[in-house]
Amino acid sequence: AKSIAATPVATVASAAFDTPYELPGEWRTQNDKPIMLASLRGKVRVVTMGFTRCKFACPRIFHDMQKVETALGADADKVGFTFLSIDPQHDTPAVMVAKMAELKMSGERWTFLSAPDDTVQQLAVALNFKFQLVEGFFAHSNLIAVLDEDGNVIHREESLGADIEPTVNSVRQLLKP
């Protein structure tokens, strides 16, 4: 598996947006609180997109993100881990809370977000994340991305079960004073 360098998203999404944090649209947290992606500014983030009912890629992506969290040790407290659902019809706040509990994810570090389809699609374009509904489930890209404090994509991992060290190193570089 090979990590790939981030590509500028402005040309993919829209000239009006330099980072995903500038996208319009309201999201809801696992605690059913409304937020804009702009409110994620100020903290290095490790993000992914997927859906909680996924039985194939998403469990592995969650596992890989938790490995990154563990590898960061005490530095993990300085990082936000964010799951952005592509399945707003099913990923309700209650479902997202249940998934976090099942995976033993700390609400201090982890945020699960859901939004209407059009808002999800805008973010998917901005992150170059592809997905399609197929027979009631989603076929989708595999993505773990590292965003700096302003939402710039600094690192992308698109292989399941890849070596987490490049992801961990990119987070640590951003955390350096």
PDB file of C-alpha atoms in Angstrom:
ATOM      1  CA  ALA A   1       0.000   0.000   0.000  1.00  0.00           C
ATOM      2  CA  LYS A   2       1.213   3.456  -0.779  1.00  0.00           C
ATOM      3  CA  SER A   3       0.286   6.826   0.633  1.00  0.00           C
ATOM      4  CA  ILE A   4      -0.422   9.470  -1.931  1.00  0.00           C
ATOM      5  CA  ALA A   5       0.158  13.185  -1.708  1.00  0.00           C
ATOM      6  CA  ALA A   6      -2.807  15.461  -1.311  1.00  0.00           C
ATOM      7  CA  THR A   7      -4.112  17.190  -4.408  1.00  0.00           C
ATOM      8  CA  PRO A   8      -5.539  20.686  -4.352  1.00  0.00           C
ATOM      9  CA  VAL A   9      -9.295  20.497  -3.840  1.00  0.00           C
ATOM     10  CA  ALA A  10     -10.164  23.996  -5.014  1.00  0.00           C
ATOM     11  CA  THR A  11     -10.142  22.966  -8.665  1.00  0.00           C
ATOM     12  CA  VAL A  12     -12.264  19.913  -7.940  1.00  0.00           C
ATOM     13  CA  ALA A  13     -14.862  21.445  -5.638  1.00  0.00           C
ATOM     14  CA  SER A  14     -15.272  25.037  -6.678  1.00  0.00           C
ATOM     15  CA  ALA A  15     -13.155  28.132  -7.004  1.00  0.00           C
ATOM     16  CA  ALA A  16     -15.234  29.592  -4.165  1.00  0.00           C
ATOM     17  CA  PHE A  17     -13.842  27.140  -1.599  1.00  0.00           C
ATOM     18  CA  ASP A  18     -10.217  26.724  -0.633  1.00  0.00           C
ATOM     19  CA  THR A  19     -10.839  24.049   2.016  1.00  0.00           C
ATOM     20  CA  PRO A  20     -13.695  21.747   3.009  1.00  0.00           C
ATOM     21  CA  TYR A  21     -14.242  24.008   6.025  1.00  0.00           C
ATOM     22  CA  GLU A  22     -15.519  26.737   3.703  1.00  0.00           C
ATOM     23  CA  LEU A  23     -18.329  24.598   2.306  1.00  0.00           C
ATOM     24  CA  PRO A  24     -21.889  25.622   3.126  1.00  0.00           C
ATOM     25  CA  GLY A  25     -24.372  23.266   4.693  1.00  0.00           C
ATOM     26  CA  GLU A  26     -25.314  22.245   8.186  1.00  0.00           C
ATOM     27  CA  TRP A  27     -24.163  18.967   9.734  1.00  0.00           C
ATOM     28  CA  ARG A  28     -25.457  17.278  12.879  1.00  0.00           C
ATOM     29  CA  THR A  29     -23.227  15.678  15.472  1.00  0.00           C
ATOM     30  CA  GLN A  30     -23.776  12.362  17.197  1.00  0.00           C
ATOM     31  CA  ASN A  31     -25.271  14.478  20.000  1.00  0.00           C
ATOM     32  CA  ASP A  32     -27.782  15.987  17.537  1.00  0.00           C
ATOM     33  CA  LYS A  33     -26.130  19.412  17.664  1.00  0.00           C
ATOM     34  CA  PRO A  34     -26.059  21.469  14.453  1.00  0.00           C
ATOM     35  CA  ILE A  35     -22.611  22.565  13.259  1.00  0.00           C
ATOM     36  CA  MET A  36     -20.917  23.931  10.182  1.00  0.00           C
ATOM     37  CA  LEU A  37     -17.665  22.352   9.038  1.00  0.00           C
ATOM     38  CA  ALA A  38     -16.006  25.716   9.716  1.00  0.00           C
ATOM     39  CA  SER A  39     -16.406  24.987  13.445  1.00  0.00           C
ATOM     40  CA  LEU A  40     -13.839  22.173  13.053  1.00  0.00           C
ATOM     41  CA  ARG A  41     -11.099  24.763  12.450  1.00  0.00           C
ATOM     42  CA  GLY A  42      -8.333  25.150  14.981  1.00  0.00           C
ATOM     43  CA  LYS A  43      -7.412  21.505  15.466  1.00  0.00           C
ATOM     44  CA  VAL A  44      -5.530  18.966  13.373  1.00  0.00           C
ATOM     45  CA  ARG A  45      -8.063  16.368  12.211  1.00  0.00           C
ATOM     46  CA  VAL A  46      -7.952  12.817  10.956  1.00  0.00           C
ATOM     47  CA  VAL A  47     -11.115  12.360   8.885  1.00  0.00           C
ATOM     48  CA  THR A  48     -12.942   9.738   6.887  1.00  0.00           C
ATOM     49  CA  MET A  49     -16.243   9.375   5.101  1.00  0.00           C
ATOM     50  CA  GLY A  50     -18.413   6.263   5.156  1.00  0.00           C
ATOM     51  CA  PHE A  51     -21.538   4.787   6.711  1.00  0.00           C
ATOM     52  CA  THR A  52     -22.139   2.993   9.975  1.00  0.00           C
ATOM     53  CA  ARG A  53     -23.952   0.011   8.384  1.00  0.00           C
ATOM     54  CA  CYS A  54     -20.913  -0.776   6.229  1.00  0.00           C
ATOM     55  CA  LYS A  55     -19.676  -4.324   6.737  1.00  0.00           C
ATOM     56  CA  PHE A  56     -16.598  -4.176   4.538  1.00  0.00           C
ATOM     57  CA  ALA A  57     -14.313  -1.133   4.247  1.00  0.00           C
ATOM     58  CA  CYS A  58     -15.594   1.102   7.069  1.00  0.00           C
ATOM     59  CA  PRO A  59     -14.814  -1.306   9.923  1.00  0.00           C
ATOM     60  CA  ARG A  60     -11.242  -1.516   8.638  1.00  0.00           C
ATOM     61  CA  ILE A  61     -11.015   2.265   8.226  1.00  0.00           C
ATOM     62  CA  PHE A  62     -12.282   2.759  11.797  1.00  0.00           C
ATOM     63  CA  HIS A  63      -9.688   0.234  12.989  1.00  0.00           C
ATOM     64  CA  ASP A  64      -6.909   2.013  11.085  1.00  0.00           C
ATOM     65  CA  MET A  65      -7.960   5.393  12.499  1.00  0.00           C
ATOM     66  CA  GLN A  66      -7.975   3.920  16.009  1.00  0.00           C
ATOM     67  CA  LYS A  67      -4.459   2.589  15.366  1.00  0.00           C
ATOM     68  CA  VAL A  68      -3.418   6.127  14.426  1.00  0.00           C
ATOM     69  CA  GLU A  69      -5.052   7.405  17.617  1.00  0.00           C
ATOM     70  CA  THR A  70      -3.192   4.831  19.721  1.00  0.00           C
ATOM     71  CA  ALA A  71       0.140   5.459  17.969  1.00  0.00           C
ATOM     72  CA  LEU A  72      -0.125   9.187  18.737  1.00  0.00           C
ATOM     73  CA  GLY A  73      -0.198   8.455  22.467  1.00  0.00           C
ATOM     74  CA  ALA A  74      -0.720  11.614  24.524  1.00  0.00           C
ATOM     75  CA  ASP A  75      -0.656  13.706  21.328  1.00  0.00           C
ATOM     76  CA  ALA A  76      -4.022  12.161  20.366  1.00  0.00           C
ATOM     77  CA  ASP A  77      -5.630  14.583  22.837  1.00  0.00           C
ATOM     78  CA  LYS A  78      -4.582  17.425  20.521  1.00  0.00           C
ATOM     79  CA  VAL A  79      -6.225  15.827  17.456  1.00  0.00           C
ATOM     80  CA  GLY A  80      -9.828  15.523  16.340  1.00  0.00           C
ATOM     81  CA  PHE A  81     -10.976  12.257  14.769  1.00  0.00           C
ATOM     82  CA  THR A  82     -13.973  12.830  12.523  1.00  0.00           C
ATOM     83  CA  PHE A  83     -16.339  10.450  10.725  1.00  0.00           C
ATOM     84  CA  LEU A  84     -18.550  12.080   8.081  1.00  0.00           C
ATOM     85  CA  SER A  85     -21.509   9.932   7.108  1.00  0.00           C
ATOM     86  CA  ILE A  86     -22.579   9.437   3.493  1.00  0.00           C
ATOM     87  CA  ASP A  87     -25.818   7.797   4.690  1.00  0.00           C
ATOM     88  CA  PRO A  88     -27.971  10.489   6.325  1.00  0.00           C
ATOM     89  CA  GLN A  89     -31.138   8.404   6.038  1.00  0.00           C
ATOM     90  CA  HIS A  90     -29.723   5.754   8.372  1.00  0.00           C
ATOM     91  CA  ASP A  91     -26.938   7.471  10.315  1.00  0.00           C
ATOM     92  CA  THR A  92     -29.071   9.279  12.851  1.00  0.00           C
ATOM     93  CA  PRO A  93     -27.547  10.690  16.041  1.00  0.00           C
ATOM     94  CA  ALA A  94     -28.698   7.607  17.988  1.00  0.00           C
ATOM     95  CA  VAL A  95     -27.109   5.252  15.451  1.00  0.00           C
ATOM     96  CA  MET A  96     -23.871   7.241  15.498  1.00  0.00           C
ATOM     97  CA  VAL A  97     -23.751   7.225  19.317  1.00  0.00           C
ATOM     98  CA  ALA A  98     -24.307   3.461  19.281  1.00  0.00           C
ATOM     99  CA  LYS A  99     -21.472   2.956  16.754  1.00  0.00           C
ATOM    100  CA  MET A 100     -19.128   5.057  18.869  1.00  0.00           C
ATOM    101  CA  ALA A 101     -20.031   3.006  21.953  1.00  0.00           C
ATOM    102  CA  GLU A 102     -19.579  -0.256  20.062  1.00  0.00           C
ATOM    103  CA  LEU A 103     -16.108   0.852  18.937  1.00  0.00           C
ATOM    104  CA  LYS A 104     -15.249   2.353  22.351  1.00  0.00           C
ATOM    105  CA  MET A 105     -14.549   5.794  20.854  1.00  0.00           C
ATOM    106  CA  SER A 106     -14.120   8.768  23.166  1.00  0.00           C
ATOM    107  CA  GLY A 107     -16.523  11.640  22.598  1.00  0.00           C
ATOM    108  CA  GLU A 108     -13.648  13.931  23.621  1.00  0.00           C
ATOM    109  CA  ARG A 109     -11.632  12.944  20.564  1.00  0.00           C
ATOM    110  CA  TRP A 110     -14.196  11.587  18.103  1.00  0.00           C
ATOM    111  CA  THR A 111     -16.966  13.402  16.273  1.00  0.00           C
ATOM    112  CA  PHE A 112     -19.494  11.686  14.017  1.00  0.00           C
ATOM    113  CA  LEU A 113     -21.354  13.949  11.601  1.00  0.00           C
ATOM    114  CA  SER A 114     -24.321  13.520   9.291  1.00  0.00           C
ATOM    115  CA  ALA A 115     -25.842  15.970   6.792  1.00  0.00           C
ATOM    116  CA  PRO A 116     -28.384  16.083   3.969  1.00  0.00           C
ATOM    117  CA  ASP A 117     -27.382  14.401   0.709  1.00  0.00           C
ATOM    118  CA  ASP A 118     -26.457  17.605  -1.144  1.00  0.00           C
ATOM    119  CA  THR A 119     -24.163  18.736   1.687  1.00  0.00           C
ATOM    120  CA  VAL A 120     -22.523  15.295   1.817  1.00  0.00           C
ATOM    121  CA  GLN A 121     -22.010  15.351  -1.956  1.00  0.00           C
ATOM    122  CA  GLN A 122     -20.292  18.744  -1.809  1.00  0.00           C
ATOM    123  CA  LEU A 123     -17.848  17.479   0.797  1.00  0.00           C
ATOM    124  CA  ALA A 124     -17.236  14.271  -1.144  1.00  0.00           C
ATOM    125  CA  VAL A 125     -16.270  16.323  -4.191  1.00  0.00           C
ATOM    126  CA  ALA A 126     -14.028  18.574  -2.080  1.00  0.00           C
ATOM    127  CA  LEU A 127     -12.242  15.532  -0.586  1.00  0.00           C
ATOM    128  CA  ASN A 128     -12.202  13.592  -3.871  1.00  0.00           C
ATOM    129  CA  PHE A 129     -14.212  10.845  -2.177  1.00  0.00           C
ATOM    130  CA  LYS A 130     -16.374   8.751  -4.477  1.00  0.00           C
ATOM    131  CA  PHE A 131     -19.491   6.825  -3.480  1.00  0.00           C
ATOM    132  CA  GLN A 132     -22.557   5.306  -5.074  1.00  0.00           C
ATOM    133  CA  LEU A 133     -25.663   3.639  -3.690  1.00  0.00           C
ATOM    134  CA  VAL A 134     -25.789   0.023  -4.887  1.00  0.00           C
ATOM    135  CA  GLU A 135     -28.632  -2.279  -3.822  1.00  0.00           C
ATOM    136  CA  GLY A 136     -29.298  -0.381  -0.601  1.00  0.00           C
ATOM    137  CA  PHE A 137     -25.652  -0.037   0.438  1.00  0.00           C
ATOM    138  CA  PHE A 138     -22.784   2.165  -0.676  1.00  0.00           C
ATOM    139  CA  ALA A 139     -19.763   1.363  -2.754  1.00  0.00           C
ATOM    140  CA  HIS A 140     -17.206   3.990  -1.773  1.00  0.00           C
ATOM    141  CA  SER A 141     -13.620   5.151  -1.746  1.00  0.00           C
ATOM    142  CA  ASN A 142     -11.367   4.251   1.140  1.00  0.00           C
ATOM    143  CA  LEU A 143     -10.051   7.411   2.687  1.00  0.00           C
ATOM    144  CA  ILE A 144      -8.247   8.561   5.769  1.00  0.00           C
ATOM    145  CA  ALA A 145      -7.206  12.184   5.393  1.00  0.00           C
ATOM    146  CA  VAL A 146      -5.197  14.459   7.646  1.00  0.00           C
ATOM    147  CA  LEU A 147      -6.348  18.074   7.680  1.00  0.00           C
ATOM    148  CA  ASP A 148      -4.396  20.933   9.183  1.00  0.00           C
ATOM    149  CA  GLU A 149      -5.966  23.462  11.555  1.00  0.00           C
ATOM    150  CA  ASP A 150      -7.457  25.381   8.611  1.00  0.00           C
ATOM    151  CA  GLY A 151      -8.883  22.326   6.826  1.00  0.00           C
ATOM    152  CA  ASN A 152      -6.197  21.895   4.165  1.00  0.00           C
ATOM    153  CA  VAL A 153      -5.714  18.264   3.168  1.00  0.00           C
ATOM    154  CA  ILE A 154      -2.111  17.496   4.114  1.00  0.00           C
ATOM    155  CA  HIS A 155      -2.095  13.715   3.723  1.00  0.00           C
ATOM    156  CA  ARG A 156      -4.356  11.076   2.185  1.00  0.00           C
ATOM    157  CA  GLU A 157      -4.348   7.317   2.670  1.00  0.00           C
ATOM    158  CA  GLU A 158      -6.564   5.357   0.314  1.00  0.00           C
ATOM    159  CA  SER A 159      -5.473   1.786   0.975  1.00  0.00           C
ATOM    160  CA  LEU A 160      -7.144  -0.416   3.556  1.00  0.00           C
ATOM    161  CA  GLY A 161      -4.766  -1.801   6.128  1.00  0.00           C
ATOM    162  CA  ALA A 162      -1.912   0.417   4.955  1.00  0.00           C
ATOM    163  CA  ASP A 163       1.056   1.242   7.135  1.00  0.00           C
ATOM    164  CA  ILE A 164      -0.226   3.946   9.507  1.00  0.00           C
ATOM    165  CA  GLU A 165       3.208   5.483  10.044  1.00  0.00           C
ATOM    166  CA  PRO A 166       2.943   8.049   7.183  1.00  0.00           C
ATOM    167  CA  THR A 167      -0.412   9.191   8.583  1.00  0.00           C
ATOM    168  CA  VAL A 168       0.942   9.377  12.135  1.00  0.00           C
ATOM    169  CA  ASN A 169       4.015  11.268  10.915  1.00  0.00           C
ATOM    170  CA  SER A 170       1.921  13.798   9.007  1.00  0.00           C
ATOM    171  CA  VAL A 171      -0.147  14.460  12.157  1.00  0.00           C
ATOM    172  CA  ARG A 172       2.989  14.818  14.284  1.00  0.00           C
ATOM    173  CA  GLN A 173       4.499  17.285  11.799  1.00  0.00           C
ATOM    174  CA  LEU A 174       1.391  19.462  12.137  1.00  0.00           C
ATOM    175  CA  LEU A 175       1.523  19.303  15.930  1.00  0.00           C
ATOM    176  CA  LYS A 176       5.108  20.567  16.102  1.00  0.00           C
ATOM    177  CA  PRO A 177       5.330  24.117  17.518  1.00  0.00           C
TER     178      PRO A 177
END
